[in-house]
Coordinates of C-alpha atoms and ligand atoms in Angstrom, one line a residue:
M16 CA 0.0 0.0 0.0
T17 CA 1.3 3.5 -0.8
G18 CA 1.7 5.6 2.3
T19 CA 1.2 9.4 2.4
V20 CA 4.1 11.6 3.2
K21 CA 3.7 15.0 4.9
H22 CA 7.3 16.0 5.3
T23 CA 9.9 17.1 2.9
H24 CA 12.0 14.3 1.4
W25 CA 15.6 14.4 0.2
S26 CA 17.9 12.2 -1.8
K27 CA 21.4 12.7 -3.3
W28 CA 23.4 10.5 -5.7
R29 CA 26.6 10.5 -7.6
C30 CA 26.2 8.8 -11.0
P31 CA 29.0 8.3 -13.5
S32 CA 28.9 8.7 -17.3
N33 CA 29.4 5.7 -19.5
I34 CA 30.9 5.0 -22.9
A35 CA 29.3 2.5 -25.3
L36 CA 31.5 -0.1 -27.0
V37 CA 28.6 -1.4 -29.0
K38 CA 26.6 1.7 -29.9
Y39 CA 23.0 2.5 -29.5
W40 CA 21.9 4.4 -32.6
G41 CA 18.3 4.6 -33.5
K42 CA 15.1 4.4 -31.4
R43 CA 11.8 2.6 -31.5
D44 CA 8.7 3.7 -29.7
F45 CA 9.4 5.8 -26.6
Q46 CA 13.1 5.8 -25.8
K47 CA 13.6 2.1 -26.7
P48 CA 16.6 1.1 -28.7
M49 CA 16.7 -0.1 -32.3
N50 CA 19.6 -2.4 -31.4
P51 CA 21.3 -3.6 -28.2
S52 CA 24.3 -1.8 -26.8
L53 CA 27.1 -2.6 -24.4
S54 CA 29.1 0.0 -22.4
F55 CA 31.3 0.4 -19.4
V56 CA 30.8 3.0 -16.7
L57 CA 33.5 5.6 -16.1
Q58 CA 35.1 6.4 -12.8
N59 CA 36.0 10.1 -12.8
A60 CA 33.3 11.7 -15.1
F61 CA 30.2 11.9 -12.9
T62 CA 27.2 14.1 -11.9
E63 CA 26.1 14.7 -8.4
T64 CA 22.4 15.5 -8.0
S65 CA 20.3 16.2 -4.9
V66 CA 16.5 16.3 -5.0
E67 CA 14.4 18.0 -2.3
L68 CA 10.6 17.5 -2.3
H69 CA 8.5 20.4 -0.9
K70 CA 4.8 20.6 -0.3
D71 CA 4.7 24.3 -1.1
G72 CA 6.4 26.5 -3.7
D73 CA 5.6 28.8 -6.7
Q74 CA 7.4 26.6 -9.3
K75 CA 7.0 22.9 -10.0
V76 CA 10.8 22.6 -10.5
E77 CA 13.7 24.8 -9.4
F78 CA 16.8 23.5 -11.0
Y79 CA 20.3 24.8 -10.1
F80 CA 23.4 23.7 -12.1
E81 CA 26.6 24.3 -10.2
G82 CA 24.8 26.8 -8.0
A83 CA 23.1 28.9 -10.7
A84 CA 19.5 28.6 -11.9
S85 CA 19.5 26.8 -15.2
S86 CA 17.2 26.5 -18.2
F87 CA 17.8 22.7 -18.1
G88 CA 15.0 22.9 -15.5
E89 CA 12.5 23.0 -18.4
R90 CA 13.7 19.7 -19.8
I91 CA 13.6 18.3 -16.2
E92 CA 10.0 19.5 -15.8
K93 CA 8.9 17.8 -19.0
Y94 CA 10.7 14.7 -17.9
L95 CA 9.0 14.7 -14.5
N96 CA 5.6 15.2 -16.1
H97 CA 6.3 12.2 -18.2
V98 CA 7.5 9.9 -15.4
S99 CA 4.6 10.9 -13.2
A100 CA 2.7 8.2 -15.0
W101 CA 5.0 5.7 -13.1
L102 CA 5.5 7.8 -10.0
P103 CA 2.1 9.4 -9.2
W104 CA 3.5 11.2 -6.1
V105 CA 5.6 13.4 -8.4
N106 CA 2.5 15.6 -9.0
K107 CA 2.1 16.3 -5.3
Y108 CA 5.4 18.0 -4.8
H109 CA 7.6 20.9 -5.8
F110 CA 11.1 19.9 -6.7
R111 CA 14.3 21.7 -5.7
I112 CA 17.2 20.1 -7.6
H113 CA 20.9 20.9 -7.4
S114 CA 23.3 19.3 -9.8
S115 CA 27.0 19.5 -10.6
N116 CA 29.5 17.7 -12.9
S117 CA 33.0 16.5 -12.1
F118 CA 34.1 17.5 -15.6
P119 CA 34.0 20.9 -17.2
H120 CA 31.0 21.8 -19.2
S121 CA 33.3 22.6 -22.2
A122 CA 34.9 19.1 -22.0
G123 CA 32.6 17.8 -24.8
I124 CA 31.6 14.8 -22.6
A125 CA 27.9 14.0 -23.0
S126 CA 26.5 14.7 -19.6
S127 CA 23.0 13.5 -20.2
A128 CA 23.8 9.9 -19.2
S129 CA 25.3 10.9 -15.8
S130 CA 22.7 13.6 -15.1
F131 CA 19.6 11.5 -15.9
G132 CA 21.3 8.6 -14.1
A133 CA 21.7 10.6 -11.0
L134 CA 18.2 12.1 -11.1
A135 CA 16.6 8.7 -11.7
L136 CA 18.5 7.3 -8.7
C137 CA 17.2 10.1 -6.5
L138 CA 13.6 9.6 -7.8
T139 CA 13.8 5.8 -7.3
E140 CA 15.1 6.3 -3.7
L141 CA 12.3 8.8 -3.0
D142 CA 9.7 6.4 -4.6
F143 CA 10.9 3.5 -2.4
A144 CA 10.9 5.7 0.7
I145 CA 7.4 7.1 0.0
S146 CA 5.9 3.6 -0.7
G147 CA 7.8 2.0 2.2
K148 CA 9.7 -0.5 0.1
E149 CA 13.1 -1.9 0.9
P150 CA 15.6 -0.1 -1.4
N151 CA 18.6 -2.5 -1.8
C152 CA 17.0 -5.0 -4.2
P153 CA 17.3 -5.8 -7.9
E154 CA 13.9 -4.1 -8.5
F155 CA 15.4 -0.8 -7.2
W156 CA 18.2 -0.8 -9.8
Q157 CA 15.9 -1.9 -12.5
K158 CA 13.5 0.9 -11.8
A159 CA 16.3 3.5 -11.6
S160 CA 17.6 2.2 -15.0
E161 CA 14.1 2.4 -16.5
L162 CA 13.5 6.0 -15.2
A163 CA 17.0 7.0 -16.5
R164 CA 16.2 5.6 -19.9
M165 CA 13.2 7.9 -20.2
G166 CA 15.4 10.9 -19.7
S167 CA 18.2 9.8 -22.1
G168 CA 18.5 6.3 -23.5
S169 CA 22.2 5.8 -22.7
A170 CA 21.6 6.9 -19.1
C171 CA 19.9 3.6 -18.3
R172 CA 23.4 2.0 -18.6
S173 CA 24.9 4.4 -16.0
V174 CA 23.1 3.1 -12.9
Y175 CA 25.3 0.0 -12.7
G176 CA 29.1 -0.5 -12.3
G177 CA 31.5 -2.2 -14.8
F178 CA 30.2 -3.5 -18.1
V179 CA 26.5 -3.0 -18.8
L180 CA 24.1 -4.4 -21.5
W181 CA 20.9 -2.7 -22.7
G182 CA 18.4 -4.0 -25.2
Q183 CA 17.0 -7.4 -26.2
T184 CA 19.6 -9.9 -27.5
Q185 CA 19.9 -13.6 -27.8
L186 CA 22.6 -13.6 -25.1
F187 CA 20.3 -13.5 -22.0
K188 CA 16.6 -13.9 -21.6
S189 CA 16.7 -11.1 -19.0
C190 CA 18.0 -8.5 -21.5
S191 CA 15.4 -5.9 -22.0
D192 CA 14.7 -2.8 -24.0
E193 CA 13.1 -1.2 -20.9
H194 CA 16.2 -1.2 -18.7
A195 CA 19.8 -2.2 -18.7
M196 CA 21.5 -5.1 -16.8
P197 CA 25.0 -5.4 -15.4
L198 CA 27.4 -8.0 -16.9
S199 CA 28.8 -8.8 -13.5
E200 CA 29.6 -12.4 -13.9
G201 CA 32.4 -14.0 -15.8
V202 CA 34.1 -11.0 -17.3
H203 CA 37.9 -11.7 -17.6
Q204 CA 39.9 -9.8 -15.0
V205 CA 42.0 -8.0 -17.6
F206 CA 39.0 -5.9 -18.4
Y207 CA 38.7 -4.6 -14.9
G208 CA 42.0 -2.7 -15.6
L209 CA 40.4 -0.9 -18.6
C210 CA 41.5 2.7 -18.8
D211 CA 40.1 5.5 -21.0
A212 CA 42.0 8.6 -22.0
I213 CA 39.5 11.0 -23.4
L214 CA 41.4 13.1 -26.0
M215 CA 39.6 16.4 -26.5
V216 CA 39.7 17.4 -30.2
D217 CA 37.0 19.9 -29.9
S218 CA 35.1 21.0 -26.8
G219 CA 32.4 22.9 -28.7
T220 CA 28.7 22.0 -28.6
K221 CA 27.7 19.0 -30.7
E222 CA 26.8 19.6 -34.3
V223 CA 23.9 17.1 -34.1
S224 CA 21.9 16.5 -31.0
S225 CA 21.5 12.8 -30.2
S226 CA 17.7 12.9 -30.7
V227 CA 18.2 14.3 -34.2
G228 CA 20.9 11.6 -34.7
H229 CA 18.7 8.7 -33.6
R230 CA 16.0 9.9 -36.0
L231 CA 18.4 9.6 -38.9
M232 CA 18.2 5.8 -38.5
D233 CA 14.4 5.8 -39.1
E234 CA 14.8 5.9 -42.8
H235 CA 18.4 4.9 -43.1
F236 CA 19.3 2.8 -46.2
Y237 CA 21.5 0.6 -44.0
Q238 CA 19.1 0.3 -41.1
R239 CA 18.6 -3.5 -41.3
S240 CA 22.2 -4.3 -41.7
R241 CA 23.2 -1.9 -38.9
I242 CA 20.8 -3.7 -36.5
A243 CA 22.2 -7.1 -37.6
Q244 CA 25.8 -5.8 -37.2
A245 CA 25.1 -4.6 -33.7
H246 CA 23.7 -8.0 -32.6
E247 CA 26.7 -9.8 -34.1
N248 CA 29.1 -7.3 -32.5
I249 CA 27.4 -7.8 -29.1
N250 CA 27.9 -11.6 -29.3
E251 CA 31.6 -11.2 -30.4
L252 CA 32.3 -8.6 -27.7
Y253 CA 30.7 -10.6 -25.0
L254 CA 32.8 -13.6 -26.0
A255 CA 35.9 -11.5 -25.9
L256 CA 35.0 -10.1 -22.5
L257 CA 34.6 -13.7 -21.1
T258 CA 37.8 -15.1 -22.6
G259 CA 40.0 -12.1 -22.3
D260 CA 40.5 -12.0 -26.1
L261 CA 42.1 -8.6 -26.6
E262 CA 42.4 -8.9 -30.3
K263 CA 38.7 -9.5 -30.8
F264 CA 37.9 -6.8 -28.3
I265 CA 39.9 -4.3 -30.2
A266 CA 38.5 -5.4 -33.6
V267 CA 34.8 -5.1 -32.4
V268 CA 35.3 -1.8 -30.5
E269 CA 36.9 0.0 -33.4
N270 CA 34.4 -1.4 -35.9
E271 CA 31.6 -0.1 -33.8
A272 CA 33.1 3.4 -33.4
L273 CA 33.6 3.7 -37.1
S274 CA 30.2 2.2 -38.0
L275 CA 28.4 4.8 -35.8
H276 CA 30.2 7.5 -37.8
A277 CA 29.6 5.7 -41.1
M278 CA 25.9 5.7 -40.3
M279 CA 26.0 9.5 -39.7
M280 CA 28.0 10.1 -42.9
T281 CA 25.6 8.1 -45.0
S282 CA 22.3 9.4 -43.5
N283 CA 20.1 12.1 -45.0
P284 CA 21.0 14.7 -44.1
S285 CA 24.6 13.6 -43.7
F286 CA 26.8 14.6 -40.7
L287 CA 30.6 14.4 -40.7
L288 CA 31.5 14.9 -37.0
L289 CA 35.1 13.7 -37.2
K290 CA 37.7 16.4 -37.5
P291 CA 41.2 16.1 -39.2
N292 CA 42.7 15.8 -35.7
S293 CA 40.3 12.9 -34.9
L294 CA 41.7 11.1 -37.9
E295 CA 45.2 11.9 -37.0
L296 CA 44.7 10.5 -33.5
I297 CA 43.1 7.3 -34.9
S298 CA 45.9 6.6 -37.2
R299 CA 48.6 7.3 -34.6
I300 CA 46.8 5.0 -32.1
R301 CA 46.8 2.2 -34.8
R302 CA 50.4 2.8 -35.7
F303 CA 51.4 2.7 -32.0
R304 CA 49.6 -0.6 -31.6
E305 CA 51.3 -2.1 -34.6
M306 CA 54.8 -0.9 -33.6
T307 CA 54.7 -1.8 -29.9
Q308 CA 52.1 -4.7 -29.8
I309 CA 50.6 -2.9 -26.8
P310 CA 46.8 -3.5 -26.9
V311 CA 45.3 0.0 -27.3
C312 CA 42.3 1.0 -29.4
F313 CA 39.8 3.8 -29.7
T314 CA 36.1 4.4 -29.4
I315 CA 34.2 7.5 -30.4
D316 CA 30.9 9.0 -29.4
A317 CA 28.7 11.2 -31.6
G318 CA 31.4 13.8 -31.8
P319 CA 35.0 14.4 -32.7
N320 CA 36.7 13.4 -29.4
I321 CA 38.6 10.2 -29.3
H322 CA 38.5 7.8 -26.3
L323 CA 41.8 5.9 -26.2
L324 CA 41.3 2.6 -24.5
Y325 CA 44.2 0.7 -22.9
F326 CA 45.0 -1.5 -19.9
Q327 CA 46.4 -0.7 -16.5
E328 CA 49.6 -2.7 -17.0
N329 CA 50.5 -0.5 -20.0
E330 CA 49.8 2.8 -18.3
P331 CA 53.4 4.2 -18.2
D332 CA 54.0 3.4 -21.9
V333 CA 50.6 4.7 -23.0
K334 CA 50.8 7.9 -20.9
A335 CA 54.2 8.6 -22.4
F336 CA 52.8 8.1 -25.9
I337 CA 49.9 10.4 -25.2
E338 CA 52.2 13.1 -23.9
R339 CA 54.7 12.6 -26.7
E340 CA 52.5 12.2 -29.8
L341 CA 48.8 12.8 -29.1
L342 CA 48.3 16.0 -27.0
V343 CA 49.5 18.2 -29.9
F344 CA 46.3 17.2 -31.7
C345 CA 44.0 18.0 -28.7
E346 CA 42.4 21.4 -28.1
N347 CA 44.7 23.2 -25.6
R348 CA 46.4 19.8 -25.0
M349 CA 43.3 18.8 -23.1
W350 CA 42.5 15.2 -22.1
I351 CA 40.7 13.4 -19.3
D352 CA 42.2 10.6 -17.5
D353 CA 39.5 8.0 -16.8
G354 CA 38.7 4.3 -16.7
I355 CA 36.2 1.7 -15.7
G356 CA 34.3 2.5 -12.5
N357 CA 32.2 0.8 -9.9
G358 CA 29.0 2.6 -10.6
P359 CA 26.8 5.1 -8.7
E360 CA 27.1 6.0 -5.0
K361 CA 24.5 7.3 -2.6
L362 CA 25.6 10.5 -0.9
M363 CA 24.7 11.5 2.6
N364 CA 25.2 15.2 2.4
Ligands
LIG417 O1 21.4 8.5 -24.9 P1 21.5 9.4 -26.1 O2 20.1 9.6 -26.7 O3 22.2 10.6 -25.8 O4 22.3 8.6 -27.2 C1 23.6 8.2 -27.1 C2 24.1 7.7 -28.4 C3 25.6 7.3 -28.4 O5 26.3 8.0 -27.4 C4 26.2 7.8 -29.8 C5 25.8 5.8 -28.4 C6 25.6 5.2 -27.0 O6 25.2 4.0 -27.0 O7 25.8 5.8 -26.0

């Protein structure tokens, strides 16, 4: 039975961003993916969000980003109106939300995954408190993932640690388009030392928003083959993760990054988001791998920045390589030192 709450409630979470290795590109219905995706959660790039519920107030939502009132509040208000179908108590309260990111706004990192992840975790905690349910159970995380998905698809993968799968596949019966699931069992230990150097080619705003980007797949000439490719790449990548097969891992990850950009280049209208320096970084990463046999590879989001992936045991060599050869192609020599993380954390103050 749902209890009634007279007092103000409060919740605060830190939620990391994530980077997809098999990319989600294209939607069906409401925020459901055209194809399954597989990502890992970052450690250092995160959002912290607190939500206070008040009985009184002039505005439905007051949203502060890094201390200042922000227009992102309008998007949050729309989102809250939408999720009130699942969380009816949302309509009874005024919301005061404070949010901040660990990474600079200009870093070109998509913050929607970590921000909707953090907000969804707060809403789930409040929901469980209001309805008197025990929070630390699989249903809690599933609900948080589902609520995050409704804000931004990729956010549903941010509420778990390590490697995360989202979308129906033949791999597991429990895979769903509604929420993500953690790949906690059986992943080879080498992958728990996965590092990600985010090389900032251009920190400007994205040329194409992800919602516009996803829509390009609706009528895409390659839609069917892209969906088939993503399924095949998920199977291959999962096998590589289980067996510690670094060669296969590298092959799939780079194929996915370039396929995402190939889809954008061949859509109508077409988008070319890679910059000359992105291509320079890609070819230098490949050459370094060939020359040294050190397992490094790249992945790319819907933008020009390059994520250089490598393993902890090679850190000194790879960091020297970044310093020596790559930073000259980054905007103001800017890069972010990150890697695989353990997932979100509940904050007490
Ligand atoms: O979650 P969205 O709607 O911002 O889409 C994210 C799309 C990619 O980052 C390009 C791929 C992915 O799976 O994260």
